[in-house]
PDB file of C-alpha atoms in Angstrom:
ATOM      1  CA  ALA A   1      82.296 134.668  63.582  1.00 62.00           C
ATOM      2  CA  GLN A   2      85.076 132.861  61.795  1.00 73.00           C
ATOM      3  CA  LYS A   3      85.378 133.925  58.182  1.00 91.00           C
ATOM      4  CA  ILE A   4      86.928 130.603  57.127  1.00 95.00           C
ATOM      5  CA  THR A   5      86.116 127.346  58.905  1.00 95.00           C
ATOM      6  CA  GLN A   6      87.885 124.049  58.358  1.00 96.00           C
ATOM      7  CA  THR A   7      86.268 121.509  60.663  1.00 95.00           C
ATOM      8  CA  GLN A   8      88.586 118.582  59.941  1.00 95.00           C
ATOM      9  CA  PRO A   9      91.828 118.891  61.918  1.00 93.00           C
ATOM     10  CA  GLY A  10      93.119 115.667  60.367  1.00 95.00           C
ATOM     11  CA  MET A  11      92.201 113.283  57.556  1.00 95.00           C
ATOM     12  CA  PHE A  12      93.515 109.939  56.350  1.00 97.00           C
ATOM     13  CA  VAL A  13      93.218 108.619  52.827  1.00 97.00           C
ATOM     14  CA  GLN A  14      94.618 105.575  51.089  1.00 97.00           C
ATOM     15  CA  GLU A  15      96.909 106.018  48.152  1.00 97.00           C
ATOM     16  CA  LYS A  16      95.044 106.269  44.816  1.00 97.00           C
ATOM     17  CA  GLU A  17      91.752 107.125  46.532  1.00 97.00           C
ATOM     18  CA  ALA A  18      89.973 110.485  46.367  1.00 98.00           C
ATOM     19  CA  VAL A  19      89.578 112.732  49.402  1.00 98.00           C
ATOM     20  CA  THR A  20      87.482 115.813  50.147  1.00 98.00           C
ATOM     21  CA  LEU A  21      88.698 118.545  52.484  1.00 98.00           C
ATOM     22  CA  ASP A  22      85.922 120.755  53.815  1.00 98.00           C
ATOM     23  CA  CYS A  23      85.857 124.548  53.899  1.00 98.00           C
ATOM     24  CA  THR A  24      83.005 126.899  54.732  1.00 97.00           C
ATOM     25  CA  TYR A  25      83.208 130.660  54.617  1.00 97.00           C
ATOM     26  CA  ASP A  26      81.306 133.667  55.828  1.00 95.00           C
ATOM     27  CA  THR A  27      81.065 136.939  53.948  1.00 93.00           C
ATOM     28  CA  SER A  28      78.447 139.488  53.005  1.00 91.00           C
ATOM     29  CA  ASP A  29      80.543 140.726  50.105  1.00 90.00           C
ATOM     30  CA  PRO A  30      79.104 139.624  46.729  1.00 90.00           C
ATOM     31  CA  SER A  31      82.561 139.656  45.136  1.00 90.00           C
ATOM     32  CA  TYR A  32      85.161 137.370  46.676  1.00 92.00           C
ATOM     33  CA  GLY A  33      87.706 134.726  45.856  1.00 93.00           C
ATOM     34  CA  LEU A  34      88.508 131.405  47.463  1.00 95.00           C
ATOM     35  CA  PHE A  35      91.927 129.747  47.497  1.00 96.00           C
ATOM     36  CA  TRP A  36      93.460 126.486  48.600  1.00 97.00           C
ATOM     37  CA  TYR A  37      97.081 126.174  49.663  1.00 97.00           C
ATOM     38  CA  LYS A  38      99.239 123.179  50.527  1.00 97.00           C
ATOM     39  CA  GLN A  39     101.890 123.386  53.249  1.00 95.00           C
ATOM     40  CA  PRO A  40     104.341 120.454  53.314  1.00 95.00           C
ATOM     41  CA  SER A  41     106.504 119.821  56.347  1.00 92.00           C
ATOM     42  CA  SER A  42     109.120 122.191  54.873  1.00 91.00           C
ATOM     43  CA  GLY A  43     106.758 125.067  55.672  1.00 90.00           C
ATOM     44  CA  GLU A  44     106.402 126.720  52.295  1.00 91.00           C
ATOM     45  CA  MET A  45     102.848 127.555  51.211  1.00 94.00           C
ATOM     46  CA  ILE A  46     102.016 126.284  47.734  1.00 95.00           C
ATOM     47  CA  PHE A  47      99.062 127.713  45.800  1.00 95.00           C
ATOM     48  CA  LEU A  48      96.764 124.977  44.468  1.00 97.00           C
ATOM     49  CA  ILE A  49      93.519 126.358  43.106  1.00 96.00           C
ATOM     50  CA  TYR A  50      91.302 129.441  42.922  1.00 95.00           C
ATOM     51  CA  GLN A  51      87.534 129.962  42.641  1.00 95.00           C
ATOM     52  CA  GLY A  52      85.907 133.347  42.078  1.00 93.00           C
ATOM     53  CA  SER A  53      82.455 134.047  43.462  1.00 93.00           C
ATOM     54  CA  TYR A  54      81.098 134.801  40.003  1.00 92.00           C
ATOM     55  CA  ASP A  55      82.675 131.802  38.305  1.00 91.00           C
ATOM     56  CA  GLN A  56      79.975 129.614  36.838  1.00 89.00           C
ATOM     57  CA  GLN A  57      81.979 126.412  36.805  1.00 94.00           C
ATOM     58  CA  ASN A  58      83.936 124.686  39.520  1.00 96.00           C
ATOM     59  CA  ALA A  59      87.674 125.240  39.255  1.00 96.00           C
ATOM     60  CA  THR A  60      89.961 122.351  38.363  1.00 97.00           C
ATOM     61  CA  GLU A  61      93.753 122.067  38.295  1.00 96.00           C
ATOM     62  CA  GLY A  62      95.067 118.628  37.470  1.00 97.00           C
ATOM     63  CA  ARG A  63      94.135 116.295  40.341  1.00 97.00           C
ATOM     64  CA  TYR A  64      92.642 119.174  42.331  1.00 98.00           C
ATOM     65  CA  SER A  65      89.081 120.359  41.967  1.00 97.00           C
ATOM     66  CA  LEU A  66      87.036 122.764  43.999  1.00 97.00           C
ATOM     67  CA  ASN A  67      83.438 121.849  44.839  1.00 96.00           C
ATOM     68  CA  PHE A  68      81.940 125.320  45.075  1.00 96.00           C
ATOM     69  CA  GLN A  69      78.435 125.530  46.557  1.00 96.00           C
ATOM     70  CA  LYS A  70      77.688 129.227  46.792  1.00 95.00           C
ATOM     71  CA  ALA A  71      74.319 128.964  48.546  1.00 94.00           C
ATOM     72  CA  ARG A  72      75.844 126.795  51.252  1.00 96.00           C
ATOM     73  CA  LYS A  73      78.980 128.962  51.385  1.00 96.00           C
ATOM     74  CA  SER A  74      81.242 125.986  50.999  1.00 97.00           C
ATOM     75  CA  ALA A  75      84.351 125.503  48.901  1.00 97.00           C
ATOM     76  CA  ASN A  76      85.590 121.975  49.417  1.00 98.00           C
ATOM     77  CA  LEU A  77      88.837 120.750  47.888  1.00 98.00           C
ATOM     78  CA  VAL A  78      88.751 117.379  46.172  1.00 98.00           C
ATOM     79  CA  ILE A  79      92.031 115.573  45.548  1.00 98.00           C
ATOM     80  CA  SER A  80      91.707 112.637  43.184  1.00 97.00           C
ATOM     81  CA  ALA A  81      94.087 109.668  42.986  1.00 97.00           C
ATOM     82  CA  SER A  82      95.939 110.594  46.174  1.00 97.00           C
ATOM     83  CA  GLN A  83      99.705 110.218  46.248  1.00 97.00           C
ATOM     84  CA  LEU A  84     102.087 109.902  49.174  1.00 97.00           C
ATOM     85  CA  GLY A  85     103.416 113.351  48.310  1.00 96.00           C
ATOM     86  CA  ASP A  86      99.995 114.823  49.007  1.00 98.00           C
ATOM     87  CA  SER A  87     100.579 114.377  52.747  1.00 98.00           C
ATOM     88  CA  ALA A  88     100.626 117.930  54.095  1.00 97.00           C
ATOM     89  CA  MET A  89      98.574 120.657  55.763  1.00 96.00           C
ATOM     90  CA  TYR A  90      95.917 122.184  53.552  1.00 97.00           C
ATOM     91  CA  PHE A  91      94.581 125.679  54.069  1.00 97.00           C
ATOM     92  CA  CYS A  92      91.469 127.305  52.690  1.00 97.00           C
ATOM     93  CA  ALA A  93      91.582 131.096  52.297  1.00 96.00           C
ATOM     94  CA  MET A  94      89.301 133.900  51.172  1.00 94.00           C
ATOM     95  CA  ARG A  95      89.834 137.298  49.625  1.00 92.00           C
ATOM     96  CA  GLU A  96      86.921 139.661  50.092  1.00 87.00           C
ATOM     97  CA  SER A  97      86.202 142.702  47.959  1.00 74.00           C
ATOM     98  CA  LEU A  98      88.109 141.961  44.783  1.00 70.00           C
ATOM     99  CA  THR A  99      88.503 145.666  44.057  1.00 68.00           C
ATOM    100  CA  GLY A 100      91.783 147.235  45.055  1.00 69.00           C
ATOM    101  CA  THR A 101      95.229 145.866  44.388  1.00 74.00           C
ATOM    102  CA  ALA A 102      96.114 144.322  47.747  1.00 81.00           C
ATOM    103  CA  SER A 103      95.190 140.668  48.099  1.00 83.00           C
ATOM    104  CA  LYS A 104      94.478 140.317  51.810  1.00 88.00           C
ATOM    105  CA  LEU A 105      93.711 136.668  52.361  1.00 91.00           C
ATOM    106  CA  THR A 106      92.029 135.289  55.475  1.00 92.00           C
ATOM    107  CA  PHE A 107      93.083 131.719  56.217  1.00 94.00           C
ATOM    108  CA  GLY A 108      91.397 128.832  57.982  1.00 95.00           C
ATOM    109  CA  THR A 109      93.137 126.731  60.620  1.00 93.00           C
ATOM    110  CA  GLY A 110      93.983 123.978  58.173  1.00 95.00           C
ATOM    111  CA  THR A 111      93.492 120.237  57.730  1.00 96.00           C
ATOM    112  CA  ARG A 112      96.354 117.800  58.031  1.00 96.00           C
ATOM    113  CA  LEU A 113      96.100 115.122  55.333  1.00 98.00           C
ATOM    114  CA  GLN A 114      97.944 111.847  55.681  1.00 97.00           C
ATOM    115  CA  VAL A 115      98.109 109.530  52.676  1.00 97.00           C
ATOM    116  CA  THR A 116      98.670 105.879  53.569  1.00 96.00           C
ATOM    117  CA  LEU A 117      99.752 102.854  51.530  1.00 93.00           C
TER     118      LEU A 117
ATOM    119  CA  SER B   1     110.093 133.341  36.216  1.00 88.00           C
ATOM    120  CA  GLN B   2     109.441 134.950  39.570  1.00 89.00           C
ATOM    121  CA  THR B   3     111.117 133.845  42.775  1.00 92.00           C
ATOM    122  CA  ILE B   4     110.869 134.947  46.372  1.00 95.00           C
ATOM    123  CA  HIS B   5     113.442 134.387  49.074  1.00 95.00           C
ATOM    124  CA  GLN B   6     113.438 135.209  52.739  1.00 96.00           C
ATOM    125  CA  TRP B   7     116.090 134.892  55.400  1.00 95.00           C
ATOM    126  CA  PRO B   8     117.181 133.817  57.856  1.00 96.00           C
ATOM    127  CA  ALA B   9     115.397 130.464  57.763  1.00 96.00           C
ATOM    128  CA  THR B  10     115.764 129.905  61.497  1.00 96.00           C
ATOM    129  CA  LEU B  11     116.369 132.355  64.291  1.00 96.00           C
ATOM    130  CA  VAL B  12     116.630 131.976  68.071  1.00 97.00           C
ATOM    131  CA  GLN B  13     116.620 135.280  69.907  1.00 97.00           C
ATOM    132  CA  PRO B  14     116.444 136.345  73.562  1.00 97.00           C
ATOM    133  CA  VAL B  15     113.557 138.436  74.847  1.00 97.00           C
ATOM    134  CA  GLY B  16     114.268 142.126  74.370  1.00 96.00           C
ATOM    135  CA  SER B  17     116.621 141.696  71.433  1.00 97.00           C
ATOM    136  CA  PRO B  18     115.982 143.270  67.997  1.00 97.00           C
ATOM    137  CA  LEU B  19     114.716 141.429  64.932  1.00 96.00           C
ATOM    138  CA  SER B  20     115.189 141.817  61.211  1.00 97.00           C
ATOM    139  CA  LEU B  21     113.709 139.410  58.665  1.00 97.00           C
ATOM    140  CA  GLU B  22     114.305 140.150  55.018  1.00 97.00           C
ATOM    141  CA  CYS B  23     112.404 139.167  51.908  1.00 97.00           C
ATOM    142  CA  THR B  24     113.317 139.737  48.262  1.00 97.00           C
ATOM    143  CA  VAL B  25     111.343 139.085  45.093  1.00 96.00           C
ATOM    144  CA  GLU B  26     112.987 138.558  41.708  1.00 95.00           C
ATOM    145  CA  GLY B  27     111.567 138.473  38.195  1.00 93.00           C
ATOM    146  CA  THR B  28     108.775 141.007  38.549  1.00 90.00           C
ATOM    147  CA  SER B  29     108.387 144.696  39.240  1.00 89.00           C
ATOM    148  CA  ASN B  30     106.079 146.585  41.600  1.00 90.00           C
ATOM    149  CA  PRO B  31     104.729 143.495  43.355  1.00 92.00           C
ATOM    150  CA  ASN B  32     102.392 143.700  46.315  1.00 93.00           C
ATOM    151  CA  LEU B  33     104.242 142.361  49.332  1.00 95.00           C
ATOM    152  CA  TYR B  34     102.951 140.751  52.529  1.00 95.00           C
ATOM    153  CA  TRP B  35     104.141 139.478  55.897  1.00 96.00           C
ATOM    154  CA  TYR B  36     102.123 136.692  57.555  1.00 95.00           C
ATOM    155  CA  ARG B  37     102.689 134.934  60.864  1.00 95.00           C
ATOM    156  CA  GLN B  38     101.708 131.364  61.634  1.00 93.00           C
ATOM    157  CA  ALA B  39     101.534 130.372  65.284  1.00 84.00           C
ATOM    158  CA  ALA B  40     102.038 126.679  66.086  1.00 76.00           C
ATOM    159  CA  GLY B  41      99.092 124.635  64.804  1.00 72.00           C
ATOM    160  CA  ARG B  42      97.244 127.693  63.566  1.00 76.00           C
ATOM    161  CA  GLY B  43      96.373 129.372  60.321  1.00 84.00           C
ATOM    162  CA  LEU B  44      98.125 132.392  58.894  1.00 92.00           C
ATOM    163  CA  GLN B  45      97.565 135.898  60.198  1.00 92.00           C
ATOM    164  CA  LEU B  46      98.273 138.903  57.997  1.00 93.00           C
ATOM    165  CA  LEU B  47     100.633 141.348  59.711  1.00 94.00           C
ATOM    166  CA  PHE B  48     101.592 143.902  57.059  1.00 95.00           C
ATOM    167  CA  TYR B  49     101.201 144.533  53.375  1.00 93.00           C
ATOM    168  CA  SER B  50     102.651 146.998  50.908  1.00 93.00           C
ATOM    169  CA  VAL B  51     101.467 148.106  47.463  1.00 91.00           C
ATOM    170  CA  GLY B  52     104.527 150.258  46.743  1.00 91.00           C
ATOM    171  CA  ILE B  53     107.851 151.572  48.003  1.00 92.00           C
ATOM    172  CA  GLY B  54     107.458 153.207  51.388  1.00 90.00           C
ATOM    173  CA  GLN B  55     103.761 152.274  51.593  1.00 92.00           C
ATOM    174  CA  ILE B  56     103.052 150.024  54.571  1.00 93.00           C
ATOM    175  CA  SER B  57      99.671 148.972  55.925  1.00 91.00           C
ATOM    176  CA  SER B  58      99.415 147.295  59.309  1.00 90.00           C
ATOM    177  CA  GLU B  59      96.663 144.805  59.978  1.00 87.00           C
ATOM    178  CA  VAL B  60      97.336 143.970  63.608  1.00 82.00           C
ATOM    179  CA  PRO B  61      98.758 146.407  66.194  1.00 67.00           C
ATOM    180  CA  GLN B  62     101.757 144.754  67.773  1.00 79.00           C
ATOM    181  CA  ASN B  63     105.406 144.818  68.595  1.00 88.00           C
ATOM    182  CA  LEU B  64     106.513 144.547  64.983  1.00 94.00           C
ATOM    183  CA  SER B  65     107.059 146.955  62.104  1.00 95.00           C
ATOM    184  CA  ALA B  66     107.663 146.598  58.380  1.00 96.00           C
ATOM    185  CA  SER B  67     109.525 148.606  55.775  1.00 96.00           C
ATOM    186  CA  ARG B  68     109.899 148.537  52.008  1.00 96.00           C
ATOM    187  CA  PRO B  69     113.089 150.393  51.137  1.00 95.00           C
ATOM    188  CA  GLN B  70     113.211 149.082  47.562  1.00 94.00           C
ATOM    189  CA  ASP B  71     110.597 147.883  45.062  1.00 94.00           C
ATOM    190  CA  ARG B  72     111.227 144.186  45.641  1.00 95.00           C
ATOM    191  CA  GLN B  73     112.478 144.198  49.228  1.00 96.00           C
ATOM    192  CA  PHE B  74     110.320 143.830  52.322  1.00 97.00           C
ATOM    193  CA  ILE B  75     111.698 143.842  55.862  1.00 97.00           C
ATOM    194  CA  LEU B  76     110.033 142.831  59.115  1.00 97.00           C
ATOM    195  CA  SER B  77     111.547 144.329  62.255  1.00 96.00           C
ATOM    196  CA  SER B  78     111.228 144.648  65.976  1.00 95.00           C
ATOM    197  CA  LYS B  79     113.198 146.772  68.423  1.00 95.00           C
ATOM    198  CA  LYS B  80     112.506 144.473  71.393  1.00 95.00           C
ATOM    199  CA  LEU B  81     111.197 140.949  70.943  1.00 95.00           C
ATOM    200  CA  LEU B  82     108.550 139.441  73.201  1.00 94.00           C
ATOM    201  CA  LEU B  83     107.958 135.750  73.921  1.00 94.00           C
ATOM    202  CA  SER B  84     104.678 136.047  72.022  1.00 91.00           C
ATOM    203  CA  ASP B  85     106.565 137.019  68.855  1.00 93.00           C
ATOM    204  CA  SER B  86     107.669 133.405  68.404  1.00 93.00           C
ATOM    205  CA  GLY B  87     106.261 131.792  65.287  1.00 93.00           C
ATOM    206  CA  PHE B  88     106.710 131.020  61.639  1.00 95.00           C
ATOM    207  CA  TYR B  89     106.896 134.141  59.478  1.00 96.00           C
ATOM    208  CA  LEU B  90     106.069 133.986  55.815  1.00 96.00           C
ATOM    209  CA  CYS B  91     106.684 136.637  53.207  1.00 97.00           C
ATOM    210  CA  ALA B  92     104.519 136.617  50.080  1.00 96.00           C
ATOM    211  CA  TRP B  93     103.975 138.591  46.913  1.00 95.00           C
ATOM    212  CA  SER B  94     101.113 139.045  44.459  1.00 92.00           C
ATOM    213  CA  TRP B  95     100.450 140.902  41.259  1.00 86.00           C
ATOM    214  CA  GLY B  96      98.318 143.996  41.595  1.00 72.00           C
ATOM    215  CA  ILE B  97      95.764 142.557  39.208  1.00 69.00           C
ATOM    216  CA  ASN B  98      94.247 139.164  38.414  1.00 66.00           C
ATOM    217  CA  THR B  99      92.810 136.921  41.066  1.00 71.00           C
ATOM    218  CA  GLY B 100      95.343 137.857  43.699  1.00 79.00           C
ATOM    219  CA  GLU B 101      96.884 134.539  44.589  1.00 89.00           C
ATOM    220  CA  LEU B 102      99.817 134.875  46.918  1.00 92.00           C
ATOM    221  CA  PHE B 103     103.217 133.317  46.245  1.00 94.00           C
ATOM    222  CA  PHE B 104     105.075 132.548  49.429  1.00 95.00           C
ATOM    223  CA  GLY B 105     108.696 132.395  50.464  1.00 95.00           C
ATOM    224  CA  GLU B 106     110.244 129.518  52.357  1.00 94.00           C
ATOM    225  CA  GLY B 107     109.433 130.976  55.759  1.00 95.00           C
ATOM    226  CA  SER B 108     111.474 132.032  58.796  1.00 96.00           C
ATOM    227  CA  ARG B 109     111.064 130.227  62.076  1.00 95.00           C
ATOM    228  CA  LEU B 110     111.589 132.560  65.047  1.00 95.00           C
ATOM    229  CA  THR B 111     111.956 131.312  68.602  1.00 96.00           C
ATOM    230  CA  VAL B 112     112.124 133.892  71.347  1.00 95.00           C
ATOM    231  CA  LEU B 113     113.533 132.593  74.639  1.00 96.00           C
TER     232      LEU B 113
END
């Protein structure tokens, strides 16, 4: 089974609107972390936001927030007030077993977001 | 502040030729280092990681190898490239503590013909 599933290959959103990018995960490990990355057309991966499995509150970073529903194993990214510069690929990733120093992330297949005028 | 650079940015190589991609981190010591590959339209696949000089862990058996000759230098190599080695290669680093977010380099696009 896929550890990280992103079911939306592409999404469109109008400028200044909010958009939700879906991510579901599969793990039996009680201790894990969830990440979202942005990949513009240049190719570089940019870290956006992190949510730990034991965090009580949903993570927020500026216009990004993570809607973490542990029982449903979902970690959706919400981008508020979309901007043209938000057009990019977005990847959800998971780190299982937070012990140990190596951070081996498993990535989903990504969602391409296009922001329109 | 910390920076990570990898080169070359673009590479076109014939089948059977060798490969060397290099990655260097500045502004931190003893980082964890990683090589990921991204096939066209796909997510990222972890190839190798290293938690210290000379310590290499391989995640996927394949035609590639990695080395860490210095604390902040990570090299991805192949003796003979295959067509299937084509892709976008990303180097990344992380601290050994905290949440473990990865910080990526600019990427190297390899085309094997």
